[in-house]
Coordinates of C-alpha atoms in Angstrom, one line a residue:
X1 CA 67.4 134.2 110.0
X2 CA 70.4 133.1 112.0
X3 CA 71.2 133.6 115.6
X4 CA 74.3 131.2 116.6
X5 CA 76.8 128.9 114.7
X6 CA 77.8 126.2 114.7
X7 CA 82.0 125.4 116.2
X8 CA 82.8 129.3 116.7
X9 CA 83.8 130.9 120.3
X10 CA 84.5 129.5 124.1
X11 CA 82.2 130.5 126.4
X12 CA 84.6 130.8 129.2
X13 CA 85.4 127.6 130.7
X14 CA 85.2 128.5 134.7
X15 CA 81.2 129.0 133.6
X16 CA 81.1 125.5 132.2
X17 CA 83.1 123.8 135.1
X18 CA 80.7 125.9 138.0
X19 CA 77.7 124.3 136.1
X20 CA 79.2 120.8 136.2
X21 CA 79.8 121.1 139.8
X22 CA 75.8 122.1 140.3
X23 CA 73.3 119.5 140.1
X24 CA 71.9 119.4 137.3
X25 CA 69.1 116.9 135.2
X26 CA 70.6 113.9 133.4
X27 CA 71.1 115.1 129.3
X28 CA 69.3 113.8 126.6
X29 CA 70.7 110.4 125.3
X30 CA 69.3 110.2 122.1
X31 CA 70.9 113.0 120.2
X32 CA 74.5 114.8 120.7
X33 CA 76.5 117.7 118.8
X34 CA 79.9 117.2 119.2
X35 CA 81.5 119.0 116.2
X36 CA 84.4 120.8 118.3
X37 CA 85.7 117.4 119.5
X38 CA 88.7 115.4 118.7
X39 CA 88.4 111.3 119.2
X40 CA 90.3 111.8 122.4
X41 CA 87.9 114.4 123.8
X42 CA 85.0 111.7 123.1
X43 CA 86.8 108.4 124.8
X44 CA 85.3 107.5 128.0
X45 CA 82.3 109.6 127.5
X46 CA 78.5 108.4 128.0
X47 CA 77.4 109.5 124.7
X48 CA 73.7 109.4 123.5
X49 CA 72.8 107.5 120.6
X50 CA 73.3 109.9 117.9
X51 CA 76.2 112.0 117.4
X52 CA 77.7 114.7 115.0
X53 CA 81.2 115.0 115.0
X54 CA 83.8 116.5 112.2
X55 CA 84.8 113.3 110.8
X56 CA 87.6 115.2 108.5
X57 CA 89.5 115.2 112.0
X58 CA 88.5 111.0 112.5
X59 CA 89.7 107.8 111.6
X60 CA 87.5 105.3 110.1
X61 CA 89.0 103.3 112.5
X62 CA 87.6 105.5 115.3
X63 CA 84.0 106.2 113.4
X64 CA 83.8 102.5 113.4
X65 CA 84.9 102.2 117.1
X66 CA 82.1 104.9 117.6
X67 CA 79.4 102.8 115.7
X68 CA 80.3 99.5 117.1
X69 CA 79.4 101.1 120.9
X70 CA 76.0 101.6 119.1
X71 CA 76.0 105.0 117.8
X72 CA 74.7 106.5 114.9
X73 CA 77.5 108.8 113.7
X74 CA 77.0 112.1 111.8
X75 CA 79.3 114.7 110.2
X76 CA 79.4 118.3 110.0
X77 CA 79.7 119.2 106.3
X78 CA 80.1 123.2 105.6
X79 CA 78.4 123.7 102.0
X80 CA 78.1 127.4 102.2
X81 CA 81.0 128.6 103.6
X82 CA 84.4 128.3 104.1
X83 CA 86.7 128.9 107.3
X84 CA 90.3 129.7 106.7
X85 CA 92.0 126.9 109.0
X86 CA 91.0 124.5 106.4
X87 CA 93.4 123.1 104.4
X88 CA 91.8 123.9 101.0
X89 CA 90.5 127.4 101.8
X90 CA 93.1 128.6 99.6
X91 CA 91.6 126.5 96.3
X92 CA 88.3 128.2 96.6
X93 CA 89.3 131.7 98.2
X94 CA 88.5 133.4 94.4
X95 CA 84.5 132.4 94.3
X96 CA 83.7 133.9 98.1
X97 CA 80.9 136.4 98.1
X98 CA 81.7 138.0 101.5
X99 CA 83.5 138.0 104.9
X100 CA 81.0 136.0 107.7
X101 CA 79.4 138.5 109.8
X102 CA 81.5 138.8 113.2
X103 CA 83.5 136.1 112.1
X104 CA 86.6 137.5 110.2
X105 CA 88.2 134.3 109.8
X106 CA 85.8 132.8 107.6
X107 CA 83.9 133.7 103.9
X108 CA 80.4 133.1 102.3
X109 CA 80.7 131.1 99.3
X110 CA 79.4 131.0 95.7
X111 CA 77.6 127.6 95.9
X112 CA 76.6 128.0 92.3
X113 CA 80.1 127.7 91.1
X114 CA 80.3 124.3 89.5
X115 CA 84.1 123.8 91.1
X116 CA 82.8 124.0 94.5
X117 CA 79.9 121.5 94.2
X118 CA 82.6 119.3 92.8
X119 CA 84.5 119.6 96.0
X120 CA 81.5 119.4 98.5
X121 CA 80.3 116.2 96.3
X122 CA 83.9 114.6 96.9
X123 CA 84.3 115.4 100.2
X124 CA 81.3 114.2 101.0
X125 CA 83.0 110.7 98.9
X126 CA 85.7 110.5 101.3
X127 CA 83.8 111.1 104.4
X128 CA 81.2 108.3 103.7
X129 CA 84.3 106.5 102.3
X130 CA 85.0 106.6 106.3
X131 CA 81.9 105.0 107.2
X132 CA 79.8 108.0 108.6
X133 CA 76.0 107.6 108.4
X134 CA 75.1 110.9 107.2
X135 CA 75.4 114.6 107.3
X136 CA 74.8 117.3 109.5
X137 CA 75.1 119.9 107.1
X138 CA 75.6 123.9 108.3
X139 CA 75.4 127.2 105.9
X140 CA 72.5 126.5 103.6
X141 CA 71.9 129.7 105.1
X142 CA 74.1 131.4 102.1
X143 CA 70.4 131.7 100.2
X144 CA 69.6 134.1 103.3
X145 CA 72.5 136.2 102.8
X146 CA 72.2 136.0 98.8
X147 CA 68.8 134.7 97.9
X148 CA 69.6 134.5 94.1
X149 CA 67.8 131.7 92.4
X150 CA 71.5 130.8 91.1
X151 CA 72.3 130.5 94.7
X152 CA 69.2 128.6 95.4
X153 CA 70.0 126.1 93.1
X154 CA 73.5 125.7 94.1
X155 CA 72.3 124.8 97.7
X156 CA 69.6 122.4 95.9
X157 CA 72.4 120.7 93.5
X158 CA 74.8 120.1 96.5
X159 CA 72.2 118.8 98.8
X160 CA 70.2 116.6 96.2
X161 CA 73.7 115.3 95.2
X162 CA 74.3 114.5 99.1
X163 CA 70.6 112.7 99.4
X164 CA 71.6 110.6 96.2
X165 CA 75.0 109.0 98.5
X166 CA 72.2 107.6 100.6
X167 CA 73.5 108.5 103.8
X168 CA 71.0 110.9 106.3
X169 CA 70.9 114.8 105.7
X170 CA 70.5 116.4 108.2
X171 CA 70.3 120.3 107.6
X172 CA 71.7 122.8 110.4
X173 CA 69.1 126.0 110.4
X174 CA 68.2 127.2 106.5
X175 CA 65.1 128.2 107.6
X176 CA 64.9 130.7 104.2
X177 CA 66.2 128.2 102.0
X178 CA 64.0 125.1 103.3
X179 CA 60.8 127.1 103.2
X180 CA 61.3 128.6 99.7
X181 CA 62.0 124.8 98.7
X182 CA 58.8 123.6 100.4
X183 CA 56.9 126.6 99.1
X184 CA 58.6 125.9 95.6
X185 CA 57.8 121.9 95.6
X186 CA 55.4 121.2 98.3
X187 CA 58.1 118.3 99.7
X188 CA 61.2 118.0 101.2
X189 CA 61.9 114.5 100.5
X190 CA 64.8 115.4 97.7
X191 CA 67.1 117.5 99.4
X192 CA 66.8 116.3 103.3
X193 CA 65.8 113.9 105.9
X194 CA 65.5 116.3 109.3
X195 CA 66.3 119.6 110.4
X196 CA 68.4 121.2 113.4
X197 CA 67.3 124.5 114.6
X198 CA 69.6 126.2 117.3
X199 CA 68.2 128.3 119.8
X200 CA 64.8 127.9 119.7
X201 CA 63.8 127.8 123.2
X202 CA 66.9 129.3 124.7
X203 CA 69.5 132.4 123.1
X204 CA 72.7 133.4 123.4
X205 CA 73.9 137.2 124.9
X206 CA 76.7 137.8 122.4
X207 CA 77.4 140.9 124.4
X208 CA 78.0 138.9 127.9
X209 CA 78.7 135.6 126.7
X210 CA 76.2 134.1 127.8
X211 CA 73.0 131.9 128.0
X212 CA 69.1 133.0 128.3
X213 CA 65.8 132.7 127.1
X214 CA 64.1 133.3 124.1
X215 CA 61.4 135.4 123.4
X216 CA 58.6 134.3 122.8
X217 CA 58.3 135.9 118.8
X218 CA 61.7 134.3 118.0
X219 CA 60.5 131.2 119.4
X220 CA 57.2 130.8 117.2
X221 CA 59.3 132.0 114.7
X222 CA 61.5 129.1 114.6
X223 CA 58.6 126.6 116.0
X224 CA 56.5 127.0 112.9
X225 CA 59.5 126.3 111.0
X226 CA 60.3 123.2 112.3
X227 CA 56.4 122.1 112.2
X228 CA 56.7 122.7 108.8
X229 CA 59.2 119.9 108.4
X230 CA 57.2 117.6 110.8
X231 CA 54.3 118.0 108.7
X232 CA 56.1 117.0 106.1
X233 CA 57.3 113.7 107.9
X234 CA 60.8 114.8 108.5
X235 CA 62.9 114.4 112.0
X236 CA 62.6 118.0 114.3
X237 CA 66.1 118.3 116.1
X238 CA 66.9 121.5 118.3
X239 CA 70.5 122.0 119.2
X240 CA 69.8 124.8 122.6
X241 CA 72.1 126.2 124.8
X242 CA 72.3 126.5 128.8
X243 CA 73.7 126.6 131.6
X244 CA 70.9 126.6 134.5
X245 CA 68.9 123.4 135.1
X246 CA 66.1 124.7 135.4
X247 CA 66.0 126.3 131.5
X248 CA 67.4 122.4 131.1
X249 CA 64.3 121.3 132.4
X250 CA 62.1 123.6 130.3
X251 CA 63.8 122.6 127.3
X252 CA 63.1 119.2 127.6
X253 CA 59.4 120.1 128.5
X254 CA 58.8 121.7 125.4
X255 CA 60.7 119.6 123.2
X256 CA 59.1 116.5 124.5
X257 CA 55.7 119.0 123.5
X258 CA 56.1 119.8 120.7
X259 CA 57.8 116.4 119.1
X260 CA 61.3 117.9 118.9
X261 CA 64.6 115.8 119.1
X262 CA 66.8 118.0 121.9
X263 CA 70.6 118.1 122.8
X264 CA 71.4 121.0 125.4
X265 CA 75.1 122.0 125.1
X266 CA 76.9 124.1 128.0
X267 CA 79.3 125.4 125.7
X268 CA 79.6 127.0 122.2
X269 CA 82.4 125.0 121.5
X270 CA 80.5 121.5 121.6
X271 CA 83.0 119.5 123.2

């Protein structure tokens, strides 16, 4: 099950700027998603104490700028699919299953394909060759869309191979793949070391471009999940979106509740 992803459209930016202008609560500073920023975009910002940024698009110069201010740094990692802006789409174009719902520019992958868990384990060299801390990694959810046990262990081989670099996995959603694997082996500890779930408390209208609230189903839904990985002493993040301070408020009420590690974006671009 997959409701929002991760770096995809603008939210239109007047909505953004009328919030900022409102008062609002002060944001979490313990946890940040900033995967549609550049190092400029991040200078002069108050930023909490872990981040995720793209570090394809960073120095090691500026990860280690980021890490001597005191942050934990994180990067995206895309293991399932593959968008067509990056500059290797074109090496691994002939082992995609399928065109990304609503998202035309980008294709579901064949993780069971030996070549591409080559490339996700070398990428994942040179980004821990810049210093990052760990990964936040987005698109296990390719077992949801092909739940194939060669698919299955695909996603297992890449992210036991990412556990072994000793850095922190952090898995975006997967809520199919992360329950068959706790089903399967009763214990997370091989392939991860937390989870962040998007919209768990708050949703996104698609159709309006906007921000709401879940119901209350969905939000069991992926609740249970993430007690799941609590139970199974591993970190609870939720990644929500809004634009009213109130919902802000709520978020942080339940979070705080129910032992979940918040960051409340404005946007859907994470800037």
């Amino acid at each position: 099950m997959k409701f929002s992803k991760i770096c995809i459209i603008s939210i239109c930016l007047s909505t953004l700027l009328c919030f900022l202008g409102c008062g609002s609560i002060e944001p979490s500073h313990e946890y940040g998603v900033y995967i549609g920023a550049d190092p400029e975009d991040l200078e002069d910002r108050d930023l909490p104490s872990t981040i995720v940024i793209d570090a394809q698009y960073y120095s090691s110069e500026e990860i280690s700028s980021l890490q001597v201010d005191g942050h934990i740094v994180y990067t995206y990692l895309n293991i399932g699919s593959i968008e067509n802006f990056r500059d290797y789409y074109s090496d691994y174009e002939d082992i995609t299953l399928g065109t990304y719902e609503n998202w035309e520019d980008e294709q579901w992958v064949d993780v069971s394909q030996a070549k591409w868990q080559e490339f996700i384990s070398a990428k994942a060299d040179e980004l821990m060759d810049k210093g990052v801390d760990g990964f936040f990694v987005d698109n296990c959810d390719v077992y949801y869309q092909y739940p194939t046990e060669e698919i299955f262990s695909g996603v297992s081989n890449i992210l036991e191979d990412l556990k072994d670099k000793g850095g922190y996995v952090l898995i975006n959603g997967g809520d199919s793949y992360v329950t068959e694997y706790y089903n399967r082996y009763y214990s997370l500890d091989a392939i991860l070391d937390g989870v962040n779930q998007e919209s768990v408390y708050t949703c996104i209208d698609w159709d309006n471009d906007s921000f709401g609230v879940n119901t209350d189903e969905d939000r069991e839904y992926f609740s249970d999940y993430l007690n799941m990985v609590l139970d199974d002493n591993k970190d609870a993040y939720v990644l929500e979106y809004a634009n009213d301070s109130e919902v802000e408020e709520e978020v942080y009420n339940y979070a705080s509740k129910m032992g979940y590690i918040p960051y409340i974006s404005h946007s859907l671009e994470l800037k």
